[in-house]
Every structure is written in structure tokens, then in C-alpha cells.
mmCIF file of C-alpha atoms in Angstrom:
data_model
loop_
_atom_site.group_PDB
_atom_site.id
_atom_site.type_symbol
_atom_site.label_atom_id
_atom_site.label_comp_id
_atom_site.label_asym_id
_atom_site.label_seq_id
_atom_site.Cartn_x
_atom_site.Cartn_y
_atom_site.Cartn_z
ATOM 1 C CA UNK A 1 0.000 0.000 0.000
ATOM 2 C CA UNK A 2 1.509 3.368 -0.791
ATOM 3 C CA UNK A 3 2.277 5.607 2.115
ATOM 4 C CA UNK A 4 3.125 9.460 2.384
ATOM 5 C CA UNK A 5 4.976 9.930 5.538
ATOM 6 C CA UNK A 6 4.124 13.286 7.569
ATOM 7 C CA UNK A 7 1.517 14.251 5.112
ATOM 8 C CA UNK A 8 0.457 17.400 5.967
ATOM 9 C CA UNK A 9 -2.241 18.561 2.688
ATOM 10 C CA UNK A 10 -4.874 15.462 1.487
ATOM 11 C CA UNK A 11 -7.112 13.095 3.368
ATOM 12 C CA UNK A 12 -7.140 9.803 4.640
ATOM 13 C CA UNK A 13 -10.788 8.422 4.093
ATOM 14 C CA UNK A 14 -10.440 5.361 6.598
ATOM 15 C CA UNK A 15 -8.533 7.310 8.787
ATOM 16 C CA UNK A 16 -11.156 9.457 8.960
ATOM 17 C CA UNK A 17 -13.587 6.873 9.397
ATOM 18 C CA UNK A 18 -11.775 4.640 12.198
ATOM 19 C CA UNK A 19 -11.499 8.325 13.770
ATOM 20 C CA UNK A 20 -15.434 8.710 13.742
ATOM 21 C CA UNK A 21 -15.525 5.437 15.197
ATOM 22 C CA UNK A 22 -13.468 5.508 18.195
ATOM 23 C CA UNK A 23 -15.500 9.708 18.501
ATOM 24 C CA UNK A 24 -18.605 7.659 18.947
ATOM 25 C CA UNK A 25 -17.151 5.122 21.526
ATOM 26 C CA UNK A 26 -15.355 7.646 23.837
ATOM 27 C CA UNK A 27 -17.764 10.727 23.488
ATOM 28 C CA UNK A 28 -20.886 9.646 22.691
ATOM 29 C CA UNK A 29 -20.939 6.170 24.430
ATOM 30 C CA UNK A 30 -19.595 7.530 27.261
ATOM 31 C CA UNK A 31 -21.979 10.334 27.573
ATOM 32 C CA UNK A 32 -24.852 8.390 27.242
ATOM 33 C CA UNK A 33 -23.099 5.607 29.871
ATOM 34 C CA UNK A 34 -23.204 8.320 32.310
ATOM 35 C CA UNK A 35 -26.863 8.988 31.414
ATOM 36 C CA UNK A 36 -27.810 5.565 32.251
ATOM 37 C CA UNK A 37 -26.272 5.313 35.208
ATOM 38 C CA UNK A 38 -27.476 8.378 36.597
ATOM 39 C CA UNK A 39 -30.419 8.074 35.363
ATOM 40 C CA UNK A 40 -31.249 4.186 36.985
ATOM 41 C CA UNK A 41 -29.041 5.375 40.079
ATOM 42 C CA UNK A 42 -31.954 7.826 40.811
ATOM 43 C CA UNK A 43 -35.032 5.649 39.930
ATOM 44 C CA UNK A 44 -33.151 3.266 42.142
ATOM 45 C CA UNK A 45 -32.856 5.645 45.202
ATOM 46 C CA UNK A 46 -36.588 6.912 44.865
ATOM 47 C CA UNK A 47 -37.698 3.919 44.878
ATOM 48 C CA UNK A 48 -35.963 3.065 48.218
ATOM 49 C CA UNK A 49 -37.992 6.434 49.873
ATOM 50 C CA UNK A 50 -40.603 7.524 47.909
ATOM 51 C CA UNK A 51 -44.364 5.203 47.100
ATOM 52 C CA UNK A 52 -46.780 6.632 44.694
ATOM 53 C CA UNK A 53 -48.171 8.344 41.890
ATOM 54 C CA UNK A 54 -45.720 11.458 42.554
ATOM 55 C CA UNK A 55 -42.691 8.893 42.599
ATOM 56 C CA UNK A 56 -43.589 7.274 39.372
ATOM 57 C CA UNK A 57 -43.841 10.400 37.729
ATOM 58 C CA UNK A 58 -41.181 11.856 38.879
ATOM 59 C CA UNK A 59 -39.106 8.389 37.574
ATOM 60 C CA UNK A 60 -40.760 8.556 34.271
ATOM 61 C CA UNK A 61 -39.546 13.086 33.776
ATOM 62 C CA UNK A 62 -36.039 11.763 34.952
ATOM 63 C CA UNK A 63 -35.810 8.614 31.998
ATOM 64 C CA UNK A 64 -37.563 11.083 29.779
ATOM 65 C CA UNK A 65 -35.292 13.718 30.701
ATOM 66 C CA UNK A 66 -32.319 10.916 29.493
ATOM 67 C CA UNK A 67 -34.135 9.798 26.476
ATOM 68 C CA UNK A 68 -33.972 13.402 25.382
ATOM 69 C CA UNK A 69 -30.340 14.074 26.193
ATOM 70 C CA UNK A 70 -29.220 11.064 24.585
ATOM 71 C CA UNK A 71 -30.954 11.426 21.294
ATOM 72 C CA UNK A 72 -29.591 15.332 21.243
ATOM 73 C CA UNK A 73 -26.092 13.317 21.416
ATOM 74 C CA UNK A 74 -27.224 10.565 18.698
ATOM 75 C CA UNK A 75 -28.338 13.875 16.890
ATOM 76 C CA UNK A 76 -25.009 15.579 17.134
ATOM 77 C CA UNK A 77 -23.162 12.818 16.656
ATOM 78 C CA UNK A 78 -25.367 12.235 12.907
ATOM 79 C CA UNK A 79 -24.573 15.634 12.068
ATOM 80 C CA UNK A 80 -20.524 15.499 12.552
ATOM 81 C CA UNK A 81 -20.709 12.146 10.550
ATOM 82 C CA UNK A 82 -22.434 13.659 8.159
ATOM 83 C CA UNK A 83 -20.365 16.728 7.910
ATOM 84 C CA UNK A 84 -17.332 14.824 8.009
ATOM 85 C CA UNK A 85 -18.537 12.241 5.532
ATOM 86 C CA UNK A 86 -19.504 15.596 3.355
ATOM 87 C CA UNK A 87 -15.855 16.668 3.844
ATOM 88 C CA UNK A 88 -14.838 13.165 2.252
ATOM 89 C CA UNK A 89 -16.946 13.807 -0.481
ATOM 90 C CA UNK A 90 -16.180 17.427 -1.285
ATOM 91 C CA UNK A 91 -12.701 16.545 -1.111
ATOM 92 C CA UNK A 92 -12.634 13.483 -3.999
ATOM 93 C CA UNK A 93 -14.712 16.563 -6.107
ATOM 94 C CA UNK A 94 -11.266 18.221 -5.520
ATOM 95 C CA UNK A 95 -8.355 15.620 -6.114
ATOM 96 C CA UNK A 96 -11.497 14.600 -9.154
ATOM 97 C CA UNK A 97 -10.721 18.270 -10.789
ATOM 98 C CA UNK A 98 -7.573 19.148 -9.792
ATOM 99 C CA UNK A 99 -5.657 18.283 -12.724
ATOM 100 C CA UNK A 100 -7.883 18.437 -16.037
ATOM 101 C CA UNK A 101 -7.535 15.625 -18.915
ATOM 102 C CA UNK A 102 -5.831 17.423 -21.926
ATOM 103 C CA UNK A 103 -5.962 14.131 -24.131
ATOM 104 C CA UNK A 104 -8.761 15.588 -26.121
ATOM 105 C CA UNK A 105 -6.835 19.055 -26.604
ATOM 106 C CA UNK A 106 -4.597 20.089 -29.390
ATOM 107 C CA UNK A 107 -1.224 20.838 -28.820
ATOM 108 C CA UNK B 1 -106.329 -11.421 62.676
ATOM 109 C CA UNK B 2 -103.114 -9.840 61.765
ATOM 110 C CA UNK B 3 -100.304 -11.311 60.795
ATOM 111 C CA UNK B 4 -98.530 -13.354 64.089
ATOM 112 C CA UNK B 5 -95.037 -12.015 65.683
ATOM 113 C CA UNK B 6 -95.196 -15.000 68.027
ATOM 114 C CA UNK B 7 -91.673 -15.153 68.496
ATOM 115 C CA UNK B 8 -90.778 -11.478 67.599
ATOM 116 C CA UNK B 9 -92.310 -9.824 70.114
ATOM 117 C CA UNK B 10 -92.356 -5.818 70.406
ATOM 118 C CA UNK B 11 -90.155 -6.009 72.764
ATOM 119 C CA UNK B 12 -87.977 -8.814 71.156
ATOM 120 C CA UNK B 13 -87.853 -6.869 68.374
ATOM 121 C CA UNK B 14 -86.495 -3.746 70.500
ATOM 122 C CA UNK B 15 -84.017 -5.156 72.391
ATOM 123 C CA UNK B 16 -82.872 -7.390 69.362
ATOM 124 C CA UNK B 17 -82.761 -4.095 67.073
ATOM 125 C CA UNK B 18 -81.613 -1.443 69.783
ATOM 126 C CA UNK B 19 -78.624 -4.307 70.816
ATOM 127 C CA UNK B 20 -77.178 -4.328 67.221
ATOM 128 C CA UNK B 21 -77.660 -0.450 67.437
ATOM 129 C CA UNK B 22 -75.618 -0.172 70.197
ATOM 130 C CA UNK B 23 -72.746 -2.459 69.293
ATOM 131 C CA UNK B 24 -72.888 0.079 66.076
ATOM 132 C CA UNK B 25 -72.843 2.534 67.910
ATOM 133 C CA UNK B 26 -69.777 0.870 69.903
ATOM 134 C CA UNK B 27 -68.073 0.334 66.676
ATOM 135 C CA UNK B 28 -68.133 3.915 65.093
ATOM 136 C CA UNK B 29 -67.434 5.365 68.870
ATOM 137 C CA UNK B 30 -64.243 3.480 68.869
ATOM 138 C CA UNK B 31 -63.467 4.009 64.976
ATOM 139 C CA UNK B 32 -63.721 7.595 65.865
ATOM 140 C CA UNK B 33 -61.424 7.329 68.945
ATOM 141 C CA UNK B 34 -58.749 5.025 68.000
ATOM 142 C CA UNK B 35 -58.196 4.849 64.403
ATOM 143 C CA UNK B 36 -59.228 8.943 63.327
ATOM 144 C CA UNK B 37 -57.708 10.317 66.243
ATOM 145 C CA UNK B 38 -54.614 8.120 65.298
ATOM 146 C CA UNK B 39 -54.764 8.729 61.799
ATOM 147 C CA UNK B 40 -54.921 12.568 62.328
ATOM 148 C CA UNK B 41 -51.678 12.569 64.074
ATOM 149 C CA UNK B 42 -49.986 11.390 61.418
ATOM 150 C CA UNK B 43 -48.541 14.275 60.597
ATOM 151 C CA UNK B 44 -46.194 14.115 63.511
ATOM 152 C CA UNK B 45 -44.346 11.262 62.368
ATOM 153 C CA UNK B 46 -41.634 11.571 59.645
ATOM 154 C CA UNK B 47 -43.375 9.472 57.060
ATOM 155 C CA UNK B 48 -45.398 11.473 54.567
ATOM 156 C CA UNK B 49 -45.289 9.465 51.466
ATOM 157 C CA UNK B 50 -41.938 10.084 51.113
ATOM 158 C CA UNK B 51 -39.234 9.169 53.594
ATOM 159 C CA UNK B 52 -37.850 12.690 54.573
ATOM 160 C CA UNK B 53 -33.885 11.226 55.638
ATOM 161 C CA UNK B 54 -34.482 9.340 52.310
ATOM 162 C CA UNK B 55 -34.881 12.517 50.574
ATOM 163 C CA UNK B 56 -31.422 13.993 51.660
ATOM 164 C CA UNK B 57 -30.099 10.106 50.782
ATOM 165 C CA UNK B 58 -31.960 11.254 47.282
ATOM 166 C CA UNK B 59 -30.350 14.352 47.001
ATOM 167 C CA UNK B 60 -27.299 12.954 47.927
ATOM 168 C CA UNK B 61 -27.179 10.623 45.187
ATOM 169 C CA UNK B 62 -28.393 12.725 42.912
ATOM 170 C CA UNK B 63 -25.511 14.889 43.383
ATOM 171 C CA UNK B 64 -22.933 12.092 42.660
ATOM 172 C CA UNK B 65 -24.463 11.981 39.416
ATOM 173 C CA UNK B 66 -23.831 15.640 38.722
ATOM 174 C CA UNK B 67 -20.554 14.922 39.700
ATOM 175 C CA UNK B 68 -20.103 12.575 37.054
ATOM 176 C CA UNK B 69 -21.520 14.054 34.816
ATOM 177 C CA UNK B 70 -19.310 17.047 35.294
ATOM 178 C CA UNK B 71 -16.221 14.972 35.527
ATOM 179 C CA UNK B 72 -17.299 13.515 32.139
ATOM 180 C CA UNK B 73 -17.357 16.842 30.658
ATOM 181 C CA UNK B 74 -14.252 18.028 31.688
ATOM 182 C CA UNK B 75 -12.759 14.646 30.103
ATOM 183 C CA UNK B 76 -14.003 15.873 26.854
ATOM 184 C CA UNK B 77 -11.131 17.942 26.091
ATOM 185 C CA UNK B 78 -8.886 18.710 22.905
ATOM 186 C CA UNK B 79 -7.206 15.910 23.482
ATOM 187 C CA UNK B 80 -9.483 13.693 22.702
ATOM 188 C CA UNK B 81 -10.060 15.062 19.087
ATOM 189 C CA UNK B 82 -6.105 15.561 18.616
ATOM 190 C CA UNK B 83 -5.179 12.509 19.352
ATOM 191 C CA UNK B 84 -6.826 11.151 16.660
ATOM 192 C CA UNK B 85 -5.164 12.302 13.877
ATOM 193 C CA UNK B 86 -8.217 15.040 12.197
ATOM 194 C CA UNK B 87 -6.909 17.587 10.597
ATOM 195 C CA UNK B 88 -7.968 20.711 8.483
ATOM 196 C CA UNK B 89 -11.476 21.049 8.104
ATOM 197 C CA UNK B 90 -12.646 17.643 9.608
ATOM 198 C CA UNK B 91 -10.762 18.185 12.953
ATOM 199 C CA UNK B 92 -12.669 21.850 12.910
ATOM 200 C CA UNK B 93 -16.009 19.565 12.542
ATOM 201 C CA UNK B 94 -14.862 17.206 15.247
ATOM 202 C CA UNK B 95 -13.996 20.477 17.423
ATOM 203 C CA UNK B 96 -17.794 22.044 16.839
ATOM 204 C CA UNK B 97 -18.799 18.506 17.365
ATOM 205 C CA UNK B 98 -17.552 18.288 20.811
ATOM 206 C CA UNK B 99 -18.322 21.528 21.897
ATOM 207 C CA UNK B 100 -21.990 20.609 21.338
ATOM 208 C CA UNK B 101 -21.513 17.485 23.172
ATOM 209 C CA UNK B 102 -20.241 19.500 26.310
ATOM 210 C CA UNK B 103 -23.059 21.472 25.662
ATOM 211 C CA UNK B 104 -25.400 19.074 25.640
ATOM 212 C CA UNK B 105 -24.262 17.339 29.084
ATOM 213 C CA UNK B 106 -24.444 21.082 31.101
ATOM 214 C CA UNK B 107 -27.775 20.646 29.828
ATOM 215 C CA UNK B 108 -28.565 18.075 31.526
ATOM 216 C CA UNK B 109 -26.106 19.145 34.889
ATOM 217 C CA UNK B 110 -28.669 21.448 35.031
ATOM 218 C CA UNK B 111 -31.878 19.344 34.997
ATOM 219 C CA UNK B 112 -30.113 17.145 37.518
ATOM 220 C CA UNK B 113 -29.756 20.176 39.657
ATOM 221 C CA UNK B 114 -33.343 21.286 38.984
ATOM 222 C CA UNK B 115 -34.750 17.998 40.053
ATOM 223 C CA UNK B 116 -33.136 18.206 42.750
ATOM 224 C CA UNK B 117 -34.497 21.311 43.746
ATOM 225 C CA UNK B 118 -37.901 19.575 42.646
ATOM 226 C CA UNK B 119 -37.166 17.167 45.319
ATOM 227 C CA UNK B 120 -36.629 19.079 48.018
ATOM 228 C CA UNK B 121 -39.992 21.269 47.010
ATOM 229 C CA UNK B 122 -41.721 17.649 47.089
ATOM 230 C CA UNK B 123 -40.971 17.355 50.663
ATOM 231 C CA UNK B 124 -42.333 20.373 51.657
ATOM 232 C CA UNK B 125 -45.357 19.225 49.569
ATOM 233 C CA UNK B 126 -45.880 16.759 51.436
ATOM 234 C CA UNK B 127 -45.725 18.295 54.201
ATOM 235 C CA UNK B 128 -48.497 21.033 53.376
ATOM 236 C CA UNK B 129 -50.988 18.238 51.726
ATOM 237 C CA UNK B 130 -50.405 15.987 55.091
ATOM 238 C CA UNK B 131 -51.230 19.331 56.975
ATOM 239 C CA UNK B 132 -54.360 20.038 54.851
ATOM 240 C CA UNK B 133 -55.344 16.294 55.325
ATOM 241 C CA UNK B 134 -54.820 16.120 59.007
ATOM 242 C CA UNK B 135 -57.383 19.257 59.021
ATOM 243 C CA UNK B 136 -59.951 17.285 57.055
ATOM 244 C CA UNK B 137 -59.491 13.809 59.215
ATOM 245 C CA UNK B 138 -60.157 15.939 62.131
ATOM 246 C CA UNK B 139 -63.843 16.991 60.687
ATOM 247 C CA UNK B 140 -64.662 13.700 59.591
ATOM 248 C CA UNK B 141 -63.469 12.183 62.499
ATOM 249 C CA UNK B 142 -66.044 14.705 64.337
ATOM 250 C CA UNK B 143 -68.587 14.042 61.948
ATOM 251 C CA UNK B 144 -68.742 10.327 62.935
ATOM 252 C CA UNK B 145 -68.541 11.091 66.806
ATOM 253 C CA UNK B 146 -72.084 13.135 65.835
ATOM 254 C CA UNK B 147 -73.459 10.246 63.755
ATOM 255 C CA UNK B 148 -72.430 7.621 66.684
ATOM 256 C CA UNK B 149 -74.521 10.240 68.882
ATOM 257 C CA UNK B 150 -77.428 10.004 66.976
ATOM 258 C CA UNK B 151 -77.889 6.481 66.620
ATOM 259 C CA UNK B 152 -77.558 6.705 70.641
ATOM 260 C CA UNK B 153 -80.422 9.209 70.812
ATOM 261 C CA UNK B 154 -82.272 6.667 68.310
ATOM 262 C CA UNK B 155 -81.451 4.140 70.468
ATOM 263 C CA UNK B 156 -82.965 4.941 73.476
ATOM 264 C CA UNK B 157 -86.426 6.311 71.804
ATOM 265 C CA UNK B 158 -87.726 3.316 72.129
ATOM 266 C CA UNK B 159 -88.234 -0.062 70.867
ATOM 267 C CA UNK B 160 -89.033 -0.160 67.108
ATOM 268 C CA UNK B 161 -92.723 0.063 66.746
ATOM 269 C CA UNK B 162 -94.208 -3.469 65.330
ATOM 270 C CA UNK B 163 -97.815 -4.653 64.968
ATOM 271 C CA UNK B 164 -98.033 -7.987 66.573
ATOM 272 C CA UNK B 165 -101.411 -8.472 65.351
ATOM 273 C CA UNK B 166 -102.690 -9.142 69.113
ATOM 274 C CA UNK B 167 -104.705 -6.481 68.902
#
């Protein structure tokens, strides 16, 4: 496989892509781990003081309250991809165009 | 001749009526004395629906998570874009990117803090509506002294009037 040591101009689509990857895993996984565990960790810790309608309630605003944070961070996450996955694409336009074919001009 | 109460006599009849009356009357005295009176000092105790040392247990915990949550924010530094390898315009996405997500989580350090301001709002609640109830108890439990009362007064009117068809 060709390689261009220190590169510093071009792209590396798979680099790119592995870099997404691991993103996902150590931002957004581990956001939304934390989510889950606080999330649970309270309904938990009601549930070991509080008995009724109130309680269940307030449970169900605090998973809802997660749901909502974690798709935002789903959301955000689809948008970089996409962005990035954009740059990927804008950038093959470029190296595409860069250098014209001549072999239909005269000389 | 009338119809025969041979074994029902009027006074039978009384003293067989005005008994079960009175053991009634018994029953809703001492509902009104032991179990209302009881009931309506409930208040006093520490339970109301919600254990109140649990609550500060709640809040407690609920403050770890912010913790965390913080912690996990504070993780999500340049670093952690760098260090992959982005550059030019993709490491500027990843850098927008993760500013959101830092965003995102104060967010929701704040509605952790907010609920737990909830929480401690929910105690006092509690406290008010057990207050309120208490106050209520307290009339119904005096409304049922009054009805034991009257089935007293009832009681001793008389045995309950019955043709024996002796006449």
C-alpha cells in the first residue's frame, strides 16, 4: 500500500472513518453511559424512599429527561458524521478536478 | 287477625334491634377514637409518602451523578479530538462537534440540579398536603362522633314500633 509519511495537505478516508468510530465510543458512548447510570441510580434511590403516583412520575420526567439528552447526542453525533462524511466527499470533487484531462486538446 | 309475631315480640324486636344499634354505635365510637384520632396525628411522624432522611439520601445521590456528569465533561477535552489524527477542516467539525456534546451534558447538569431542587420542594409538599389532610381527618373524624350520637339518641327512643297483630 503506498504511504506518504508526515503528510500534511490530502485526506485519509479510513482514517477518517476509524477516527469517527473511536469519537462515537469515547464521546458519545460515554456520555450516554453516564446517562444511564445516573439516570437508573436515581429511579433506584426513589424507589428506596418515595411510594406513589408522585414517585412514578417523577421516575418517568427523569428517563424522559435521558431519552432526550441522549438522542440530542445521537443527533449531534449524525450531524458530525455527516459533515465529516460531506468533507470526504467534497474533497474526492477536488483531487477529481484538480488536474484536467488534456488528451482531447490540441497541442 | 293480623299477621302473628309469636316469636318477635315488640319487645324482642327492640331489644334485638336497639342491641345491634348499640354495638354500632360501639363500633363507630371506637373508629372515631382510635383509628381517626390516630390517623390525624400522622402528621407528627416523619413518614409522609416520602421518607424525609431518604430525601437527603436522594439528594445525595443525585448529586454524585452531577458529579459525574461534570467529571465527564471536563474529560471531553482537545485531546481527545487531537489525538486522533483530524486535521484541516474535519478536525474543525470534530472540534464544533464536541463543543456541542459539552453542551449538551451542562444541559442536563442542570436538569439534575433542577430535580433536585424539585425534590426538596416535594418534601415540603408533602408536608403542606399531610397538613391540609390532618385538618380534614379531624372533621370527619367529628362528623362520625355526631353520627355515633345520633344512633344513641335513636337508640334509646324506644323499641321499634311493630304490629303484633294481638290487637
Amino acid at each position: 500500500m503506498l504511504s506518504i509519511d508526515n503528510s500534511t495537505i490530502g485526506y485519509d478516508v479510513e482514517g477518517m472513518k476509524n477516527a469517527i468510530g473511536q469519537i462515537n465510543s469515547e464521546v458519545i458512548g460515554a456520555a450516554q453511559q453516564v446517562l444511564l447510570e445516573g439516570a437508573d441510580g436515581i429511579e433506584r434511590s426513589i424507589k428506596d424512599v418515595w411510594v406513589g403516583a408522585s414517585a412514578d412520575q417523577f421516575v418517568k420526567n427523569i428517563q424522559d429527561d435521558r431519552r432526550k439528552v441522549s438522542y440530542g447526542l445521537d443527533q449531534a453525533f449524525m450531524v458530525f458524521k455527516d459533515c465529516v462524511n460531506q468533507i470526504i466527499e467534497d474533497m474526492d470533487t477536488v483531487d477529481a478536478t484538480i488536474v484536467s484531462d488534456r488528451s482531447g486538446d490540441d497541442l | 287477625m293480623g299477621i302473628s309475631f309469636e316469636n318477635y315480640s315488640e319487645d324482642k324486636w327492640g331489644v334485638t334491634i336497639g342491641a345491634n344499634l348499640r354495638g354500632a354505635k360501639m363500633t363507630l365510637e371506637n373508629l372515631a377514637t382510635s383509628y381517626f384520632d390516630e390517623f390525624a396525628k400522622a402528621p407528627e411522624t416523619s413518614f409522609t409518602g416520602i421518607s424525609e432522611p431518604g430525601v437527603d439520601s436522594l439528594i445525595s445521590s443525585i448529586n454524585t451523578y452531577i458529579t459525574k456528569a461534570q467529571d465527564t465533561i471536563n474529560g471531553f477535552n482537545a485531546d481527545i479530538i487531537l489525538e486522533k489524527g483530524l486535521k484541516g477542516p474535519a478536525l474543525e467539525a470534530a472540534q464544533i462537534f464536541l463543543k456541542a456534546v459539552k453542551d449538551i451534558m451542562t444541559a442536563y447538569v442542570s436538569v439534575l440540579i433542577d430535580e433536585k431542587k424539585e425534590l426538596a420542594a416535594i418534601k415540603e409538599k408533602y408536608r403542606a398536603a399531610s397538613s391540609d389532610i390532618s385538618g380534614l381527618v379531624q372533621d370527619d373524624a367529628k362528623s362520625l362522633r355526631d353520627a355515633a350520637k345520633q344512633i344513641r339518641i335513636d337508640d334509646n327512643s324506644g323499641p321499634v314500633s311493630i304490629d303484633s297483630g294481638q290487637h
